[in-house]
Amino acid sequence: MTKDSDEYGYIINELLGSRFERSLAANSLKLHFGTHKAGPQGTHYIWIDPPWEFYGPNGLIADSSYPGDDRFKEWSALFAPINESVLERWTVPDEGGAEFYFSDGYRLTLDAGYEARGDDDWYGHWYAAVRNT
């Protein structure tokens, strides 16, 4: 397990089977859960920093390489299949990182090599949070 999964995994486990909406902030992803209860920000969320890769049933769709402002809208559209998806499961591979599996065969794979987390950092690659409503 990694520090992020050790610290935030219990929140992810609570979200399994839940529907979410996604948003992109440059090349970071935010998955908002419970939006129907608390408005567009939701009650829980997962924040994921690069590097990551987004896969569909037929293979790689996109990675976290920022396309630039002129292509952001087109690049963002590649994530439409998970606009209102369900988090089905997640794993921590033996080599580290994390994988999040969504409905209809989509998944997000986080690079194991990016887990460096300094003593002053409160997360290394991703985190999950409960928003106070």
PDB file of C-alpha atoms in Angstrom:
ATOM      1  CA  MET A   1       0.000   0.000   0.000  1.00  0.00           C
ATOM      2  CA  THR A   2       1.047   3.601  -0.477  1.00  0.00           C
ATOM      3  CA  LYS A   3       0.740   6.489   1.941  1.00  0.00           C
ATOM      4  CA  ASP A   4      -2.185   7.914  -0.034  1.00  0.00           C
ATOM      5  CA  SER A   5      -4.070   4.626  -0.092  1.00  0.00           C
ATOM      6  CA  ASP A   6      -3.316   3.996   3.582  1.00  0.00           C
ATOM      7  CA  GLU A   7      -4.635   7.415   4.543  1.00  0.00           C
ATOM      8  CA  TYR A   8      -7.582   7.875   2.165  1.00  0.00           C
ATOM      9  CA  GLY A   9      -8.563   4.318   1.224  1.00  0.00           C
ATOM     10  CA  TYR A  10     -11.360   4.128   3.799  1.00  0.00           C
ATOM     11  CA  ILE A  11     -13.123   7.020   2.051  1.00  0.00           C
ATOM     12  CA  ILE A  12     -12.764   5.310  -1.327  1.00  0.00           C
ATOM     13  CA  ASN A  13     -14.278   2.146   0.144  1.00  0.00           C
ATOM     14  CA  GLU A  14     -17.313   4.155   1.275  1.00  0.00           C
ATOM     15  CA  LEU A  15     -17.762   5.457  -2.287  1.00  0.00           C
ATOM     16  CA  LEU A  16     -17.775   2.080  -4.048  1.00  0.00           C
ATOM     17  CA  GLY A  17     -20.974   1.664  -6.040  1.00  0.00           C
ATOM     18  CA  SER A  18     -21.630   5.419  -5.986  1.00  0.00           C
ATOM     19  CA  ARG A  19     -22.278   7.629  -8.973  1.00  0.00           C
ATOM     20  CA  PHE A  20     -19.981  10.603  -9.555  1.00  0.00           C
ATOM     21  CA  GLU A  21     -19.445  13.509 -11.903  1.00  0.00           C
ATOM     22  CA  ARG A  22     -15.998  14.434 -13.125  1.00  0.00           C
ATOM     23  CA  SER A  23     -14.249  17.713 -13.719  1.00  0.00           C
ATOM     24  CA  LEU A  24     -10.793  18.639 -14.950  1.00  0.00           C
ATOM     25  CA  ALA A  25      -8.553  21.357 -13.552  1.00  0.00           C
ATOM     26  CA  ALA A  26      -5.808  21.537 -16.153  1.00  0.00           C
ATOM     27  CA  ASN A  27      -4.580  17.932 -16.070  1.00  0.00           C
ATOM     28  CA  SER A  28      -5.786  17.057 -12.562  1.00  0.00           C
ATOM     29  CA  LEU A  29      -9.045  15.154 -12.191  1.00  0.00           C
ATOM     30  CA  LYS A  30     -11.753  15.660  -9.597  1.00  0.00           C
ATOM     31  CA  LEU A  31     -14.491  13.088  -9.139  1.00  0.00           C
ATOM     32  CA  HIS A  32     -17.489  14.595  -7.291  1.00  0.00           C
ATOM     33  CA  PHE A  33     -19.774  12.189  -5.396  1.00  0.00           C
ATOM     34  CA  GLY A  34     -23.177  12.983  -3.902  1.00  0.00           C
ATOM     35  CA  THR A  35     -23.844  15.946  -6.156  1.00  0.00           C
ATOM     36  CA  HIS A  36     -27.593  15.334  -6.086  1.00  0.00           C
ATOM     37  CA  LYS A  37     -27.556  15.908  -2.303  1.00  0.00           C
ATOM     38  CA  ALA A  38     -25.238  18.869  -1.935  1.00  0.00           C
ATOM     39  CA  GLY A  39     -25.181  20.702  -5.245  1.00  0.00           C
ATOM     40  CA  PRO A  40     -22.423  20.695  -7.859  1.00  0.00           C
ATOM     41  CA  GLN A  41     -19.549  20.238  -5.382  1.00  0.00           C
ATOM     42  CA  GLY A  42     -21.010  17.058  -3.893  1.00  0.00           C
ATOM     43  CA  THR A  43     -20.483  15.550  -0.467  1.00  0.00           C
ATOM     44  CA  HIS A  44     -17.256  13.613  -1.214  1.00  0.00           C
ATOM     45  CA  TYR A  45     -14.567  13.851  -3.824  1.00  0.00           C
ATOM     46  CA  ILE A  46     -11.374  12.268  -5.103  1.00  0.00           C
ATOM     47  CA  TRP A  47      -8.615  14.568  -6.375  1.00  0.00           C
ATOM     48  CA  ILE A  48      -6.030  12.988  -8.697  1.00  0.00           C
ATOM     49  CA  ASP A  49      -2.832  14.653  -9.868  1.00  0.00           C
ATOM     50  CA  PRO A  50      -0.791  13.555 -12.881  1.00  0.00           C
ATOM     51  CA  PRO A  51       0.663  11.340 -14.075  1.00  0.00           C
ATOM     52  CA  TRP A  52      -2.281   9.078 -14.890  1.00  0.00           C
ATOM     53  CA  GLU A  53      -3.722   7.185 -17.844  1.00  0.00           C
ATOM     54  CA  PHE A  54      -7.398   6.858 -18.754  1.00  0.00           C
ATOM     55  CA  TYR A  55      -8.482   3.593 -20.400  1.00  0.00           C
ATOM     56  CA  GLY A  56     -11.703   2.461 -22.018  1.00  0.00           C
ATOM     57  CA  PRO A  57     -12.867  -0.985 -23.078  1.00  0.00           C
ATOM     58  CA  ASN A  58     -10.688  -0.727 -26.217  1.00  0.00           C
ATOM     59  CA  GLY A  59      -7.493   0.624 -24.647  1.00  0.00           C
ATOM     60  CA  LEU A  60      -5.848   3.927 -23.840  1.00  0.00           C
ATOM     61  CA  ILE A  61      -8.044   7.000 -24.397  1.00  0.00           C
ATOM     62  CA  ALA A  62      -5.921   9.782 -22.871  1.00  0.00           C
ATOM     63  CA  ASP A  63      -3.149  10.459 -20.439  1.00  0.00           C
ATOM     64  CA  SER A  64      -2.371  13.398 -18.215  1.00  0.00           C
ATOM     65  CA  SER A  65      -0.220  15.224 -20.779  1.00  0.00           C
ATOM     66  CA  TYR A  66      -1.771  18.676 -20.801  1.00  0.00           C
ATOM     67  CA  PRO A  67      -2.913  19.498 -24.346  1.00  0.00           C
ATOM     68  CA  GLY A  68      -2.676  23.270 -23.914  1.00  0.00           C
ATOM     69  CA  ASP A  69      -5.485  25.776 -23.643  1.00  0.00           C
ATOM     70  CA  ASP A  70      -6.272  25.706 -27.361  1.00  0.00           C
ATOM     71  CA  ARG A  71      -7.107  21.956 -27.297  1.00  0.00           C
ATOM     72  CA  PHE A  72      -8.441  21.638 -23.728  1.00  0.00           C
ATOM     73  CA  LYS A  73     -12.116  21.512 -24.709  1.00  0.00           C
ATOM     74  CA  GLU A  74     -11.493  18.744 -27.265  1.00  0.00           C
ATOM     75  CA  TRP A  75      -9.308  16.825 -24.790  1.00  0.00           C
ATOM     76  CA  SER A  76     -11.867  17.207 -22.010  1.00  0.00           C
ATOM     77  CA  ALA A  77     -14.536  15.671 -24.255  1.00  0.00           C
ATOM     78  CA  LEU A  78     -12.565  12.387 -24.216  1.00  0.00           C
ATOM     79  CA  PHE A  79     -13.759  11.935 -20.625  1.00  0.00           C
ATOM     80  CA  ALA A  80     -17.466  12.151 -21.503  1.00  0.00           C
ATOM     81  CA  PRO A  81     -17.995   8.392 -20.913  1.00  0.00           C
ATOM     82  CA  ILE A  82     -17.404   8.921 -17.188  1.00  0.00           C
ATOM     83  CA  ASN A  83     -19.335  12.184 -16.792  1.00  0.00           C
ATOM     84  CA  GLU A  84     -21.914  10.361 -14.686  1.00  0.00           C
ATOM     85  CA  SER A  85     -20.268   7.051 -13.990  1.00  0.00           C
ATOM     86  CA  VAL A  86     -20.054   4.678 -11.011  1.00  0.00           C
ATOM     87  CA  LEU A  87     -16.914   3.817  -9.073  1.00  0.00           C
ATOM     88  CA  GLU A  88     -17.009   0.015  -9.109  1.00  0.00           C
ATOM     89  CA  ARG A  89     -13.723  -0.868  -7.428  1.00  0.00           C
ATOM     90  CA  TRP A  90     -10.166   0.229  -6.829  1.00  0.00           C
ATOM     91  CA  THR A  91      -6.854  -1.533  -6.336  1.00  0.00           C
ATOM     92  CA  VAL A  92      -3.295  -0.798  -5.339  1.00  0.00           C
ATOM     93  CA  PRO A  93      -0.968  -2.799  -7.612  1.00  0.00           C
ATOM     94  CA  ASP A  94       2.062  -4.487  -6.045  1.00  0.00           C
ATOM     95  CA  GLU A  95       4.340  -1.852  -7.567  1.00  0.00           C
ATOM     96  CA  GLY A  96       2.291   0.990  -6.029  1.00  0.00           C
ATOM     97  CA  GLY A  97       0.132   3.710  -7.538  1.00  0.00           C
ATOM     98  CA  ALA A  98      -3.600   3.052  -7.759  1.00  0.00           C
ATOM     99  CA  GLU A  99      -6.239   1.954 -10.245  1.00  0.00           C
ATOM    100  CA  PHE A 100      -9.831   3.160 -10.173  1.00  0.00           C
ATOM    101  CA  TYR A 101     -12.405   1.117 -12.112  1.00  0.00           C
ATOM    102  CA  PHE A 102     -15.626   2.682 -13.370  1.00  0.00           C
ATOM    103  CA  SER A 103     -18.799   1.387 -14.991  1.00  0.00           C
ATOM    104  CA  ASP A 104     -18.784   0.248 -18.618  1.00  0.00           C
ATOM    105  CA  GLY A 105     -15.155  -0.899 -18.567  1.00  0.00           C
ATOM    106  CA  TYR A 106     -13.374   2.438 -17.952  1.00  0.00           C
ATOM    107  CA  ARG A 107     -10.420   2.817 -15.595  1.00  0.00           C
ATOM    108  CA  LEU A 108      -7.876   5.321 -14.420  1.00  0.00           C
ATOM    109  CA  THR A 109      -4.337   4.118 -13.675  1.00  0.00           C
ATOM    110  CA  LEU A 110      -2.029   6.221 -11.512  1.00  0.00           C
ATOM    111  CA  ASP A 111       1.707   5.950 -11.993  1.00  0.00           C
ATOM    112  CA  ALA A 112       3.459   4.090  -9.195  1.00  0.00           C
ATOM    113  CA  GLY A 113       6.632   6.136  -9.639  1.00  0.00           C
ATOM    114  CA  TYR A 114       4.945   9.336  -8.551  1.00  0.00           C
ATOM    115  CA  GLU A 115       4.275   8.322  -4.952  1.00  0.00           C
ATOM    116  CA  ALA A 116       7.081  10.398  -3.446  1.00  0.00           C
ATOM    117  CA  ARG A 117       5.585  12.218  -0.512  1.00  0.00           C
ATOM    118  CA  GLY A 118       7.656  14.456   1.697  1.00  0.00           C
ATOM    119  CA  ASP A 119       7.109  14.841   5.423  1.00  0.00           C
ATOM    120  CA  ASP A 120       5.479  18.243   4.870  1.00  0.00           C
ATOM    121  CA  ASP A 121       3.133  17.004   2.098  1.00  0.00           C
ATOM    122  CA  TRP A 122      -0.400  16.001   3.057  1.00  0.00           C
ATOM    123  CA  TYR A 123      -0.774  13.862  -0.050  1.00  0.00           C
ATOM    124  CA  GLY A 124       1.494  12.482  -2.739  1.00  0.00           C
ATOM    125  CA  HIS A 125      -0.541  11.691  -5.840  1.00  0.00           C
ATOM    126  CA  TRP A 126      -4.217  11.618  -4.930  1.00  0.00           C
ATOM    127  CA  TYR A 127      -6.529  12.082  -1.991  1.00  0.00           C
ATOM    128  CA  ALA A 128     -10.159  11.633  -1.073  1.00  0.00           C
ATOM    129  CA  ALA A 129     -12.157  13.978   1.120  1.00  0.00           C
ATOM    130  CA  VAL A 130     -15.522  14.490   2.723  1.00  0.00           C
ATOM    131  CA  ARG A 131     -16.848  17.988   2.158  1.00  0.00           C
ATOM    132  CA  ASN A 132     -18.539  19.559   5.144  1.00  0.00           C
ATOM    133  CA  THR A 133     -22.002  20.622   4.062  1.00  0.00           C
TER     134      THR A 133
END
